[in-house]
MMTF fields as JSON, N, C-alpha, C and O atoms, coordinates in Angstrom:
{
  "mmtfVersion": "1.0.0",
  "mmtfProducer": "UNKNOWN",
  "numBonds": 559,
  "numAtoms": 560,
  "numGroups": 140,
  "numChains": 1,
  "numModels": 1,
  "chainsPerModel": [1],
  "groupsPerChain": [140],
  "chainIdList": ["A"],
  "bondAtomList": [4, 2, 8, 6, 12, 10, 16, 14, 20, 18, 24, 22, 28, 26, 32, 30, 36, 34, 40, 38, 44, 42, 48, 46, 52, 50, 56, 54, 60, 58, 64, 62, 68, 66, 72, 70, 76, 74, 80, 78, 84, 82, 88, 86, 92, 90, 96, 94, 100, 98, 104, 102, 108, 106, 112, 110, 116, 114, 120, 118, 124, 122, 128, 126, 132, 130, 136, 134, 140, 138, 144, 142, 148, 146, 152, 150, 156, 154, 160, 158, 164, 162, 168, 166, 172, 170, 176, 174, 180, 178, 184, 182, 188, 186, 192, 190, 196, 194, 200, 198, 204, 202, 208, 206, 212, 210, 216, 214, 220, 218, 224, 222, 228, 226, 232, 230, 236, 234, 240, 238, 244, 242, 248, 246, 252, 250, 256, 254, 260, 258, 264, 262, 268, 266, 272, 270, 276, 274, 280, 278, 284, 282, 288, 286, 292, 290, 296, 294, 300, 298, 304, 302, 308, 306, 312, 310, 316, 314, 320, 318, 324, 322, 328, 326, 332, 330, 336, 334, 340, 338, 344, 342, 348, 346, 352, 350, 356, 354, 360, 358, 364, 362, 368, 366, 372, 370, 376, 374, 380, 378, 384, 382, 388, 386, 392, 390, 396, 394, 400, 398, 404, 402, 408, 406, 412, 410, 416, 414, 420, 418, 424, 422, 428, 426, 432, 430, 436, 434, 440, 438, 444, 442, 448, 446, 452, 450, 456, 454, 460, 458, 464, 462, 468, 466, 472, 470, 476, 474, 480, 478, 484, 482, 488, 486, 492, 490, 496, 494, 500, 498, 504, 502, 508, 506, 512, 510, 516, 514, 520, 518, 524, 522, 528, 526, 532, 530, 536, 534, 540, 538, 544, 542, 548, 546, 552, 550, 556, 554],
  "bondOrderList": [1, 1, 1, 1, 1, 1, 1, 1, 1, 1, 1, 1, 1, 1, 1, 1, 1, 1, 1, 1, 1, 1, 1, 1, 1, 1, 1, 1, 1, 1, 1, 1, 1, 1, 1, 1, 1, 1, 1, 1, 1, 1, 1, 1, 1, 1, 1, 1, 1, 1, 1, 1, 1, 1, 1, 1, 1, 1, 1, 1, 1, 1, 1, 1, 1, 1, 1, 1, 1, 1, 1, 1, 1, 1, 1, 1, 1, 1, 1, 1, 1, 1, 1, 1, 1, 1, 1, 1, 1, 1, 1, 1, 1, 1, 1, 1, 1, 1, 1, 1, 1, 1, 1, 1, 1, 1, 1, 1, 1, 1, 1, 1, 1, 1, 1, 1, 1, 1, 1, 1, 1, 1, 1, 1, 1, 1, 1, 1, 1, 1, 1, 1, 1, 1, 1, 1, 1, 1, 1],
  "groupList": [{"groupName": "MET", "atomNameList": ["N", "CA", "C", "O"], "elementList": ["N", "C", "C", "O"], "formalChargeList": [0, 0, 0, 0], "bondAtomList": [1, 0, 2, 1, 3, 2], "bondOrderList": [1, 1, 2], "singleLetterCode": "M", "chemCompType": "L-PEPTIDE LINKING"}, {"groupName": "SER", "atomNameList": ["N", "CA", "C", "O"], "elementList": ["N", "C", "C", "O"], "formalChargeList": [0, 0, 0, 0], "bondAtomList": [1, 0, 2, 1, 3, 2], "bondOrderList": [1, 1, 2], "singleLetterCode": "S", "chemCompType": "L-PEPTIDE LINKING"}, {"groupName": "TYR", "atomNameList": ["N", "CA", "C", "O"], "elementList": ["N", "C", "C", "O"], "formalChargeList": [0, 0, 0, 0], "bondAtomList": [1, 0, 2, 1, 3, 2], "bondOrderList": [1, 1, 2], "singleLetterCode": "Y", "chemCompType": "L-PEPTIDE LINKING"}, {"groupName": "ALA", "atomNameList": ["N", "CA", "C", "O"], "elementList": ["N", "C", "C", "O"], "formalChargeList": [0, 0, 0, 0], "bondAtomList": [1, 0, 2, 1, 3, 2], "bondOrderList": [1, 1, 2], "singleLetterCode": "A", "chemCompType": "L-PEPTIDE LINKING"}, {"groupName": "THR", "atomNameList": ["N", "CA", "C", "O"], "elementList": ["N", "C", "C", "O"], "formalChargeList": [0, 0, 0, 0], "bondAtomList": [1, 0, 2, 1, 3, 2], "bondOrderList": [1, 1, 2], "singleLetterCode": "T", "chemCompType": "L-PEPTIDE LINKING"}, {"groupName": "ILE", "atomNameList": ["N", "CA", "C", "O"], "elementList": ["N", "C", "C", "O"], "formalChargeList": [0, 0, 0, 0], "bondAtomList": [1, 0, 2, 1, 3, 2], "bondOrderList": [1, 1, 2], "singleLetterCode": "I", "chemCompType": "L-PEPTIDE LINKING"}, {"groupName": "GLU", "atomNameList": ["N", "CA", "C", "O"], "elementList": ["N", "C", "C", "O"], "formalChargeList": [0, 0, 0, 0], "bondAtomList": [1, 0, 2, 1, 3, 2], "bondOrderList": [1, 1, 2], "singleLetterCode": "E", "chemCompType": "L-PEPTIDE LINKING"}, {"groupName": "LEU", "atomNameList": ["N", "CA", "C", "O"], "elementList": ["N", "C", "C", "O"], "formalChargeList": [0, 0, 0, 0], "bondAtomList": [1, 0, 2, 1, 3, 2], "bondOrderList": [1, 1, 2], "singleLetterCode": "L", "chemCompType": "L-PEPTIDE LINKING"}, {"groupName": "ASP", "atomNameList": ["N", "CA", "C", "O"], "elementList": ["N", "C", "C", "O"], "formalChargeList": [0, 0, 0, 0], "bondAtomList": [1, 0, 2, 1, 3, 2], "bondOrderList": [1, 1, 2], "singleLetterCode": "D", "chemCompType": "L-PEPTIDE LINKING"}, {"groupName": "VAL", "atomNameList": ["N", "CA", "C", "O"], "elementList": ["N", "C", "C", "O"], "formalChargeList": [0, 0, 0, 0], "bondAtomList": [1, 0, 2, 1, 3, 2], "bondOrderList": [1, 1, 2], "singleLetterCode": "V", "chemCompType": "L-PEPTIDE LINKING"}, {"groupName": "GLN", "atomNameList": ["N", "CA", "C", "O"], "elementList": ["N", "C", "C", "O"], "formalChargeList": [0, 0, 0, 0], "bondAtomList": [1, 0, 2, 1, 3, 2], "bondOrderList": [1, 1, 2], "singleLetterCode": "Q", "chemCompType": "L-PEPTIDE LINKING"}, {"groupName": "PHE", "atomNameList": ["N", "CA", "C", "O"], "elementList": ["N", "C", "C", "O"], "formalChargeList": [0, 0, 0, 0], "bondAtomList": [1, 0, 2, 1, 3, 2], "bondOrderList": [1, 1, 2], "singleLetterCode": "F", "chemCompType": "L-PEPTIDE LINKING"}, {"groupName": "HIS", "atomNameList": ["N", "CA", "C", "O"], "elementList": ["N", "C", "C", "O"], "formalChargeList": [0, 0, 0, 0], "bondAtomList": [1, 0, 2, 1, 3, 2], "bondOrderList": [1, 1, 2], "singleLetterCode": "H", "chemCompType": "L-PEPTIDE LINKING"}, {"groupName": "ASN", "atomNameList": ["N", "CA", "C", "O"], "elementList": ["N", "C", "C", "O"], "formalChargeList": [0, 0, 0, 0], "bondAtomList": [1, 0, 2, 1, 3, 2], "bondOrderList": [1, 1, 2], "singleLetterCode": "N", "chemCompType": "L-PEPTIDE LINKING"}, {"groupName": "PRO", "atomNameList": ["N", "CA", "C", "O"], "elementList": ["N", "C", "C", "O"], "formalChargeList": [0, 0, 0, 0], "bondAtomList": [1, 0, 2, 1, 3, 2], "bondOrderList": [1, 1, 2], "singleLetterCode": "P", "chemCompType": "L-PEPTIDE LINKING"}, {"groupName": "GLY", "atomNameList": ["N", "CA", "C", "O"], "elementList": ["N", "C", "C", "O"], "formalChargeList": [0, 0, 0, 0], "bondAtomList": [1, 0, 2, 1, 3, 2], "bondOrderList": [1, 1, 2], "singleLetterCode": "G", "chemCompType": "PEPTIDE LINKING"}, {"groupName": "ARG", "atomNameList": ["N", "CA", "C", "O"], "elementList": ["N", "C", "C", "O"], "formalChargeList": [0, 0, 0, 0], "bondAtomList": [1, 0, 2, 1, 3, 2], "bondOrderList": [1, 1, 2], "singleLetterCode": "R", "chemCompType": "L-PEPTIDE LINKING"}, {"groupName": "LYS", "atomNameList": ["N", "CA", "C", "O"], "elementList": ["N", "C", "C", "O"], "formalChargeList": [0, 0, 0, 0], "bondAtomList": [1, 0, 2, 1, 3, 2], "bondOrderList": [1, 1, 2], "singleLetterCode": "K", "chemCompType": "L-PEPTIDE LINKING"}, {"groupName": "CYS", "atomNameList": ["N", "CA", "C", "O"], "elementList": ["N", "C", "C", "O"], "formalChargeList": [0, 0, 0, 0], "bondAtomList": [1, 0, 2, 1, 3, 2], "bondOrderList": [1, 1, 2], "singleLetterCode": "C", "chemCompType": "L-PEPTIDE LINKING"}, {"groupName": "TRP", "atomNameList": ["N", "CA", "C", "O"], "elementList": ["N", "C", "C", "O"], "formalChargeList": [0, 0, 0, 0], "bondAtomList": [1, 0, 2, 1, 3, 2], "bondOrderList": [1, 1, 2], "singleLetterCode": "W", "chemCompType": "L-PEPTIDE LINKING"}],
  "groupTypeList": [0, 1, 2, 3, 4, 5, 6, 2, 5, 4, 6, 5, 7, 7, 8, 8, 5, 9, 10, 11, 12, 4, 8, 7, 6, 3, 1, 13, 5, 14, 9, 6, 8, 15, 5, 16, 8, 0, 3, 7, 7, 6, 1, 3, 5, 13, 3, 1, 11, 10, 4, 11, 15, 15, 17, 8, 7, 11, 14, 4, 7, 11, 6, 17, 3, 3, 16, 7, 11, 11, 15, 5, 3, 13, 13, 12, 3, 11, 9, 8, 15, 13, 17, 16, 4, 3, 9, 12, 3, 0, 6, 9, 11, 7, 11, 0, 13, 6, 17, 4, 7, 7, 2, 6, 4, 6, 6, 0, 6, 5, 7, 9, 5, 15, 9, 3, 8, 15, 1, 11, 1, 18, 6, 2, 9, 4, 6, 19, 5, 4, 17, 12, 9, 6, 17, 17, 15, 5, 4, 5],
  "groupIdList": [1, 2, 3, 4, 5, 6, 7, 8, 9, 10, 11, 12, 13, 14, 15, 16, 17, 18, 19, 20, 21, 22, 23, 24, 25, 26, 27, 28, 29, 30, 31, 32, 33, 34, 35, 36, 37, 38, 39, 40, 41, 42, 43, 44, 45, 46, 47, 48, 49, 50, 51, 52, 53, 54, 55, 56, 57, 58, 59, 60, 61, 62, 63, 64, 65, 66, 67, 68, 69, 70, 71, 72, 73, 74, 75, 76, 77, 78, 79, 80, 81, 82, 83, 84, 85, 86, 87, 88, 89, 90, 91, 92, 93, 94, 95, 96, 97, 98, 99, 100, 101, 102, 103, 104, 105, 106, 107, 108, 109, 110, 111, 112, 113, 114, 115, 116, 117, 118, 119, 120, 121, 122, 123, 124, 125, 126, 127, 128, 129, 130, 131, 132, 133, 134, 135, 136, 137, 138, 139, 140],
  "secStructList": [7, 7, 4, 4, 4, 7, 1, 7, 7, 7, 7, 7, 7, 2, 2, 2, 2, 2, 2, 2, 2, 2, 2, 2, 2, 2, 1, 1, 1, 7, 7, 7, 7, 7, 5, 1, 7, 2, 2, 2, 2, 2, 2, 2, 2, 2, 4, 4, 4, 7, 3, 3, 6, 6, 3, 3, 1, 1, 7, 1, 2, 2, 2, 2, 2, 2, 2, 2, 2, 2, 2, 2, 2, 2, 1, 7, 7, 5, 1, 1, 7, 2, 2, 2, 2, 2, 2, 2, 2, 2, 2, 2, 2, 2, 2, 2, 6, 6, 7, 3, 3, 7, 7, 7, 2, 2, 2, 2, 2, 2, 2, 2, 2, 2, 2, 2, 2, 6, 1, 1, 7, 2, 2, 2, 2, 2, 2, 2, 2, 2, 2, 6, 3, 3, 3, 6, 6, 3, 3, 7],
  "xCoordList": [131.404, 130.383, 131.728, 132.907, 130.886, 131.943, 132.357, 131.908, 133.471, 134.221, 133.045, 132.635, 132.292, 131.022, 130.03, 129.317, 130.011, 128.799, 129.367, 128.918, 130.415, 130.78, 129.89, 129.104, 129.887, 128.495, 128.722, 127.884, 130.149, 130.02, 130.141, 131.297, 129.299, 129.796, 129.207, 128.304, 130.191, 130.157, 129.474, 129.673, 128.502, 127.31, 127.824, 128.604, 127.52, 128.228, 126.725, 125.615, 127.132, 126.317, 125.793, 126.357, 124.795, 124.097, 125.753, 126.403, 126.019, 126.572, 128.061, 128.844, 128.285, 129.252, 129.347, 130.3, 127.934, 127.259, 127.524, 128.153, 127.087, 126.904, 128.241, 128.409, 129.005, 130.595, 130.903, 131.328, 130.642, 131.301, 130.818, 131.615, 129.594, 129.063, 129.645, 129.669, 129.981, 130.49, 131.737, 131.999, 132.641, 134.238, 134.168, 134.971, 132.915, 133.161, 132.611, 132.875, 131.827, 131.287, 132.784, 133.041, 133.647, 134.64, 135.763, 136.064, 136.157, 136.957, 136.684, 135.524, 137.724, 137.45, 136.751, 137.18, 135.951, 134.832, 133.74, 133.061, 133.278, 131.873, 130.459, 129.982, 130.045, 129.018, 128.044, 128.498, 127.104, 125.996, 126.157, 126.867, 125.759, 125.941, 124.341, 123.393, 124.341, 122.798, 122.414, 122.584, 121.844, 120.707, 119.537, 119.146, 119.04, 117.665, 116.524, 115.563, 117.084, 115.844, 116.667, 117.41, 116.26, 117.085, 116.681, 117.377, 115.307, 114.38, 115.178, 115.789, 115.051, 115.589, 117.079, 117.295, 118.223, 119.364, 119.369, 120.056, 118.212, 118.039, 117.749, 118.221, 116.866, 116.339, 117.287, 117.129, 117.85, 118.944, 119.843, 119.962, 120.83, 121.552, 120.687, 121.15, 119.718, 118.892, 118.686, 119.047, 118.327, 117.845, 118.645, 118.19, 119.748, 121.226, 120.738, 120.439, 120.556, 120.394, 118.784, 118.632, 117.778, 116.781, 116.907, 117.77, 115.734, 115.074, 113.635, 112.89, 113.4, 112.223, 112.131, 112.779, 111.14, 111.116, 112.258, 112.217, 113.222, 114.459, 115.305, 116.166, 115.346, 116.172, 116.681, 115.958, 118.199, 118.411, 118.238, 118.497, 117.798, 117.128, 118.281, 118.407, 119.494, 120.723, 121.342, 121.718, 121.848, 122.84, 124.032, 124.663, 124.785, 126.346, 126.707, 125.94, 127.934, 128.711, 128.434, 128.376, 128.283, 128.447, 126.994, 126.776, 126.158, 124.764, 124.369, 123.557, 125.17, 124.589, 125.499, 125.295, 126.508, 127.29, 126.596, 126.403, 126.018, 125.235, 124.065, 123.614, 123.543, 122.128, 122.282, 121.58, 123.43, 123.545, 124.116, 123.838, 124.93, 125.432, 124.196, 124.195, 123.259, 122.152, 121.11, 120.718, 121.029, 120.044, 120.4, 119.684, 121.568, 122.097, 122.504, 122.796, 122.449, 122.663, 121.252, 121.137, 120.23, 118.76, 117.882, 117.075, 118.238, 117.238, 117.082, 116.113, 118.488, 118.693, 118.216, 117.344, 118.931, 118.608, 119.315, 118.649, 120.45, 121.476, 120.991, 120.396, 121.23, 121.001, 121.835, 121.213, 123.276, 124.163, 124.919, 124.953, 125.428, 126.734, 126.283, 127.036, 124.801, 124.396, 124.82, 124.77, 125.403, 126.262, 127.767, 128.328, 128.373, 129.653, 129.83, 130.916, 128.638, 128.681, 128.475, 129.065, 127.526, 127.253, 128.451, 128.704, 129.325, 130.425, 131.753, 132.797, 131.549, 132.808, 132.124, 132.886, 130.581, 130.251, 130.247, 130.42, 130.102, 130.289, 132.007, 132.35, 132.631, 133.949, 134.413, 135.03, 134.096, 134.63, 134.047, 134.821, 132.538, 132.225, 132.892, 133.38, 133.042, 133.674, 135.073, 135.532, 135.708, 137.253, 137.192, 138.083, 135.863, 135.753, 135.815, 136.102, 135.56, 135.206, 135.954, 135.591, 137.405, 138.576, 138.51, 138.998, 137.97, 137.557, 137.908, 137.74, 138.378, 138.791, 138.363, 138.348, 138.031, 137.456, 138.489, 138.905, 138.699, 139.782, 138.88, 138.246, 139.141, 138.52, 138.731, 138.932, 138.76, 138.998, 138.181, 137.013, 138.475, 137.39, 136.279, 135.216, 136.282, 135.628, 134.668, 133.57, 134.854, 134.112, 132.977, 131.825, 133.306, 132.589, 131.605, 130.448, 131.914, 131.289, 130.414, 129.456, 130.262, 129.521, 128.316, 127.157, 128.972, 127.639, 127.167, 125.966, 127.903, 126.906, 125.553, 124.403, 125.993, 125.129, 124.513, 123.353, 124.629, 123.659, 122.475, 121.292, 122.933, 122.234, 121.144, 119.925, 121.839, 120.662, 119.808, 118.916, 120.252, 119.068, 118.115, 117.087, 118.628, 117.619, 117.521, 116.563, 119.216, 119.941, 120.587, 120.948, 120.76, 121.0, 120.743, 120.846, 120.323, 119.399, 120.599, 121.807, 119.855, 120.776, 121.506, 122.513, 120.917, 121.433, 122.562, 123.591, 122.37, 123.513, 124.742, 125.633, 124.987, 125.809, 126.525, 127.701, 125.465, 126.416, 127.086, 127.739, 126.901, 127.496, 128.621, 129.526, 128.406, 129.523, 130.897, 132.066, 130.36, 131.382, 131.54, 132.61, 131.329, 131.911, 133.331, 134.456, 133.035, 133.799, 135.104, 136.234, 134.845, 135.949, 136.766, 137.174, 136.719, 136.489, 138.197, 138.792, 138.362, 140.248, 140.247, 139.402, 141.003, 141.148, 142.094, 142.813, 142.582, 143.97, 145.278, 146.241, 145.032, 146.41, 145.579, 145.301, 145.25, 144.473, 143.54, 142.486, 143.328, 142.224, 141.487, 141.937, 140.262, 139.157, 138.162, 137.415],
  "yCoordList": [-7.155, -6.023, -5.173, -4.962, -4.864, -4.183, -2.634, -2.003, -2.268, -0.78, -0.223, 0.656, -0.22, 1.033, 1.468, 2.448, 0.166, 0.603, 0.58, -0.07, 1.428, 1.854, 2.499, 3.17, 2.367, 3.123, 4.887, 5.789, 4.928, 6.188, 7.199, 7.622, 7.83, 8.384, 10.208, 10.719, 10.706, 12.084, 12.648, 12.365, 13.619, 14.065, 15.267, 15.832, 16.089, 17.315, 17.964, 17.466, 19.398, 20.276, 21.002, 21.107, 21.475, 22.642, 23.761, 23.947, 24.272, 25.611, 25.175, 26.025, 23.6, 23.423, 23.219, 23.336, 22.822, 22.569, 24.492, 24.806, 25.23, 26.571, 27.465, 28.446, 26.812, 27.322, 26.662, 27.206, 25.514, 24.494, 25.836, 26.566, 25.959, 26.829, 28.578, 29.268, 28.83, 30.071, 30.28, 31.009, 29.186, 28.848, 28.839, 29.468, 27.913, 27.846, 29.139, 29.296, 30.157, 31.522, 32.354, 33.277, 32.237, 32.993, 32.51, 33.258, 31.28, 30.767, 31.124, 31.348, 31.204, 32.168, 30.738, 30.68, 29.969, 29.342, 30.041, 30.152, 30.54, 31.315, 30.352, 29.283, 31.248, 30.868, 31.868, 32.826, 31.751, 32.693, 32.753, 31.817, 33.493, 33.687, 33.121, 32.993, 32.925, 32.313, 30.901, 29.898, 31.13, 29.767, 30.467, 31.628, 29.401, 29.602, 29.725, 30.487, 28.467, 27.729, 26.901, 25.924, 27.647, 26.88, 25.622, 24.79, 25.617, 24.09, 22.914, 21.926, 23.195, 22.089, 21.849, 20.757, 22.348, 22.356, 21.381, 20.398, 22.186, 20.999, 19.685, 18.753, 19.563, 18.689, 17.489, 16.269, 17.905, 17.027, 16.578, 15.354, 17.555, 17.274, 15.812, 14.753, 16.354, 15.705, 14.036, 13.038, 13.947, 12.929, 11.886, 10.744, 12.111, 10.694, 10.117, 8.924, 11.234, 10.414, 10.554, 10.904, 10.234, 9.587, 8.298, 7.507, 8.052, 6.489, 6.556, 7.535, 5.376, 4.801, 3.555, 2.509, 3.967, 2.575, 2.609, 1.816, 3.217, 3.509, 2.9, 2.35, 2.788, 2.216, 3.113, 3.696, 3.019, 4.155, 3.787, 2.622, 4.565, 4.408, 4.016, 3.169, 5.141, 4.745, 4.346, 5.34, 3.212, 2.668, 2.921, 3.274, 2.725, 2.525, 3.87, 4.719, 4.083, 5.685, 5.517, 6.644, 4.629, 4.592, 5.159, 6.114, 4.518, 5.188, 6.368, 7.065, 6.699, 8.218, 9.318, 10.462, 8.935, 9.513, 9.991, 11.185, 8.651, 9.032, 9.696, 10.41, 9.552, 10.597, 11.69, 12.426, 12.215, 13.531, 14.258, 15.449, 13.604, 13.897, 14.077, 14.901, 13.079, 12.93, 14.49, 15.472, 14.284, 15.601, 16.799, 17.467, 17.026, 18.196, 18.777, 19.934, 17.628, 17.578, 18.294, 19.065, 17.458, 17.351, 18.5, 19.055, 18.902, 19.395, 21.383, 22.131, 21.672, 22.967, 23.895, 24.734, 23.696, 24.845, 26.035, 27.068, 26.142, 26.955, 27.556, 26.909, 29.084, 29.717, 28.89, 28.137, 28.922, 28.281, 27.193, 27.357, 26.262, 25.56, 24.209, 23.7, 23.768, 22.511, 21.744, 21.091, 21.168, 19.889, 20.028, 19.075, 20.915, 21.298, 21.172, 20.764, 21.554, 21.661, 20.364, 19.857, 19.849, 18.285, 17.387, 16.628, 17.609, 16.579, 16.979, 16.326, 17.967, 18.508, 18.147, 17.62, 18.351, 18.186, 16.565, 16.136, 15.646, 14.259, 14.126, 13.772, 14.546, 14.427, 14.383, 13.447, 15.414, 16.084, 15.016, 14.441, 14.723, 13.165, 12.295, 11.701, 12.041, 10.492, 10.986, 10.292, 12.128, 12.063, 12.226, 11.823, 12.951, 12.973, 11.654, 11.506, 10.745, 9.364, 8.24, 7.087, 8.978, 8.292, 7.67, 6.543, 8.025, 7.499, 8.981, 10.193, 7.989, 8.918, 8.348, 7.134, 9.216, 9.021, 9.296, 10.398, 8.39, 7.963, 7.773, 6.807, 9.004, 8.938, 9.674, 10.851, 9.25, 10.331, 11.445, 11.134, 12.695, 13.734, 13.422, 13.937, 12.709, 12.343, 11.6, 12.149, 10.25, 9.603, 10.539, 10.478, 11.175, 12.21, 12.663, 12.502, 13.424, 14.195, 13.545, 14.213, 11.847, 11.394, 11.416, 11.758, 10.872, 10.684, 11.833, 11.891, 12.912, 14.057, 14.281, 14.538, 14.126, 14.484, 13.4, 13.635, 12.033, 11.079, 11.366, 11.163, 11.862, 11.951, 13.309, 13.352, 14.139, 15.622, 15.604, 16.42, 14.033, 14.019, 12.971, 12.738, 12.291, 11.206, 9.909, 9.148, 9.582, 8.423, 7.818, 6.655, 8.164, 7.395, 7.916, 9.009, 6.501, 6.661, 6.439, 6.239, 6.543, 6.966, 5.861, 5.97, 4.413, 3.537, 3.336, 2.725, 3.867, 3.583, 4.521, 3.692, 5.272, 6.323, 5.671, 5.821, 4.876, 4.263, 2.832, 2.315, 2.284, 1.304, 2.052, 1.835, 3.203, 4.281, 4.368, 4.207, 4.701, 5.084, 3.711, 3.878, 2.825, 1.272, 1.26, 1.016, 1.55, 1.05, 1.962, 1.474, 3.345, 4.224, 4.968, 6.09, 3.722, 4.748, 4.007, 3.022, 4.691, 4.459, 4.553, 5.242, 4.013, 4.134, 4.406, 3.462, 5.821, 5.908, 5.086, 4.496, 5.224, 5.013, 3.288, 3.232, 2.329, 1.484, 1.174, 1.61, 0.336, 0.297, -0.516, -1.512, -0.171, -1.963, -2.482, -3.45],
  "zCoordList": [-27.401, -27.857, -28.642, -28.359, -29.678, -30.748, -30.181, -29.224, -31.244, -30.332, -31.109, -30.351, -32.141, -32.109, -31.542, -31.756, -30.311, -29.643, -28.082, -27.138, -28.104, -26.497, -26.033, -26.702, -24.598, -23.859, -23.643, -23.661, -23.447, -23.233, -24.452, -24.454, -25.634, -26.594, -26.363, -25.7, -27.227, -26.531, -27.637, -28.819, -27.098, -27.978, -28.497, -27.73, -30.084, -30.141, -29.762, -29.943, -29.107, -28.707, -29.764, -30.854, -29.492, -30.871, -31.002, -32.031, -29.743, -29.745, -30.571, -30.996, -30.709, -31.521, -32.897, -33.667, -33.103, -34.838, -35.308, -36.319, -34.63, -34.816, -35.135, -35.859, -34.4, -34.667, -35.984, -37.003, -35.805, -37.283, -38.246, -38.835, -38.263, -39.389, -39.592, -40.611, -38.481, -38.313, -39.079, -40.035, -38.187, -39.033, -40.465, -41.155, -41.094, -42.416, -43.06, -44.252, -42.384, -43.366, -42.837, -43.61, -41.871, -41.684, -43.113, -44.044, -42.951, -44.381, -45.74, -46.085, -46.616, -47.679, -48.873, -50.025, -48.492, -48.934, -49.224, -48.203, -50.099, -50.369, -49.586, -49.969, -48.329, -47.758, -47.152, -46.526, -47.258, -46.819, -45.232, -44.865, -44.251, -43.123, -42.661, -43.435, -41.675, -40.836, -40.666, -41.358, -39.535, -39.141, -39.894, -39.771, -40.763, -41.391, -40.45, -40.35, -39.649, -38.945, -37.636, -37.731, -36.416, -35.38, -34.794, -34.211, -35.071, -34.756, -35.887, -35.48, -37.028, -37.617, -37.438, -37.964, -36.945, -36.81, -35.21, -34.93, -34.277, -33.02, -33.261, -32.61, -34.319, -34.737, -35.771, -35.715, -36.292, -36.65, -35.83, -35.762, -34.878, -34.126, -32.616, -32.191, -32.384, -31.297, -32.145, -31.522, -33.001, -33.422, -33.506, -33.582, -33.502, -33.345, -32.276, -32.257, -30.87, -29.951, -29.186, -28.016, -30.036, -29.569, -29.204, -29.583, -28.214, -27.522, -27.666, -27.636, -27.821, -27.668, -26.756, -26.789, -25.932, -24.739, -23.997, -23.057, -24.079, -23.264, -23.831, -23.146, -25.324, -25.914, -27.288, -28.095, -27.27, -28.789, -29.797, -30.097, -30.558, -32.267, -32.985, -33.87, -32.199, -33.291, -32.466, -31.845, -31.871, -30.76, -30.809, -29.812, -32.512, -32.351, -32.536, -32.99, -32.167, -32.632, -34.346, -34.839, -35.195, -36.585, -36.898, -37.643, -36.302, -36.729, -36.416, -37.024, -35.082, -34.858, -35.069, -34.664, -35.717, -37.091, -38.068, -38.298, -38.953, -39.943, -39.773, -40.669, -38.774, -38.439, -38.444, -39.137, -37.528, -37.574, -38.819, -38.954, -39.783, -40.74, -42.027, -42.942, -41.747, -42.595, -41.997, -42.627, -41.248, -40.421, -41.063, -41.81, -40.717, -41.179, -42.469, -42.772, -43.193, -44.918, -45.847, -46.8, -44.855, -45.337, -44.962, -45.708, -43.229, -42.478, -43.117, -42.993, -43.782, -44.436, -43.433, -43.659, -42.072, -41.113, -41.591, -41.519, -42.042, -42.554, -43.654, -44.517, -43.754, -45.139, -46.091, -46.84, -46.177, -47.15, -46.26, -45.04, -46.755, -46.496, -45.46, -44.629, -45.758, -45.06, -45.202, -44.16, -46.051, -46.196, -45.983, -45.444, -46.277, -45.727, -44.355, -43.945, -43.313, -42.168, -41.629, -40.676, -42.376, -41.902, -41.814, -40.879, -43.162, -43.045, -42.234, -42.225, -41.676, -40.826, -39.494, -38.684, -39.009, -37.932, -37.904, -36.763, -38.819, -38.839, -37.96, -36.832, -39.006, -38.956, -37.634, -37.124, -37.116, -35.601, -34.573, -33.808, -34.556, -33.706, -33.731, -32.77, -35.088, -35.024, -34.298, -33.39, -34.689, -34.381, -32.731, -31.983, -32.259, -30.569, -29.946, -28.758, -30.705, -30.383, -30.893, -31.123, -31.061, -31.58, -32.685, -32.599, -34.041, -34.996, -36.358, -36.495, -36.96, -38.315, -39.665, -39.873, -40.533, -41.649, -42.929, -43.287, -43.343, -44.507, -46.195, -46.621, -46.781, -48.154, -48.968, -48.669, -50.286, -51.362, -51.727, -51.96, -51.847, -51.97, -52.753, -52.405, -53.715, -55.04, -54.137, -54.043, -53.311, -52.226, -51.762, -52.191, -51.088, -50.046, -50.82, -50.434, -52.263, -53.167, -53.577, -53.965, -53.717, -54.3, -53.222, -53.456, -51.702, -50.721, -50.38, -50.117, -50.306, -50.046, -51.076, -50.72, -52.257, -53.614, -53.45, -53.79, -53.031, -52.805, -51.757, -52.029, -50.526, -49.647, -50.218, -50.057, -50.772, -50.823, -51.719, -51.949, -52.591, -53.778, -53.521, -54.156, -52.394, -51.992, -52.448, -52.311, -53.334, -53.789, -52.421, -52.599, -51.473, -50.289, -48.794, -48.238, -48.363, -47.279, -45.757, -45.885, -44.397, -43.513, -43.122, -42.423, -43.667, -42.973, -44.181, -43.892, -45.592, -46.539, -45.578, -45.396, -45.192, -44.708, -43.38, -43.047, -42.678, -41.944, -42.127, -41.221, -43.249, -44.474, -44.203, -43.397, -45.185, -46.016, -44.921, -45.27, -43.34, -42.563, -42.056, -41.47, -41.915, -41.273, -42.263, -41.826, -43.555, -44.553, -44.471, -44.468, -44.404, -44.422, -42.976, -42.679, -42.382, -40.414, -40.256, -40.693, -39.729, -38.95, -37.649, -37.078, -37.121, -35.383, -34.907, -34.577, -34.627, -33.941, -34.886, -34.395, -36.054, -37.104, -37.33, -38.528, -36.823, -36.994, -37.738, -37.275, -39.181, -40.061, -39.397, -38.83, -39.4, -38.496, -39.799, -39.657]
}
């Protein structure tokens, strides 16, 4: 069993994502306040943990992180700051599961823009995470 398929994956709760966005609003990065559609946010978060026939649709940690990022970035649940909140949520989710992303700012910008304009799929994001993850100081 690979490390990415650990049995106990910590789920990010809705309140945590809302808090991430609230923190973004409070920072000096300009972003408009508010949630535009709570149902879209719930959908983006819950999609990572969906099952069908008793099987996870996104069984690995990296697939779950990619789906979380992809959903928050594309569902536009917030008035502003969806992509920034998506990046932060993905990074924190991975960190909670003992993973750290290592990337140059330009690399993340390319990923975010590619997801937002439809150039990159959720599967692509999973591959990107796999290539950019580090486990507690040991690159895997």
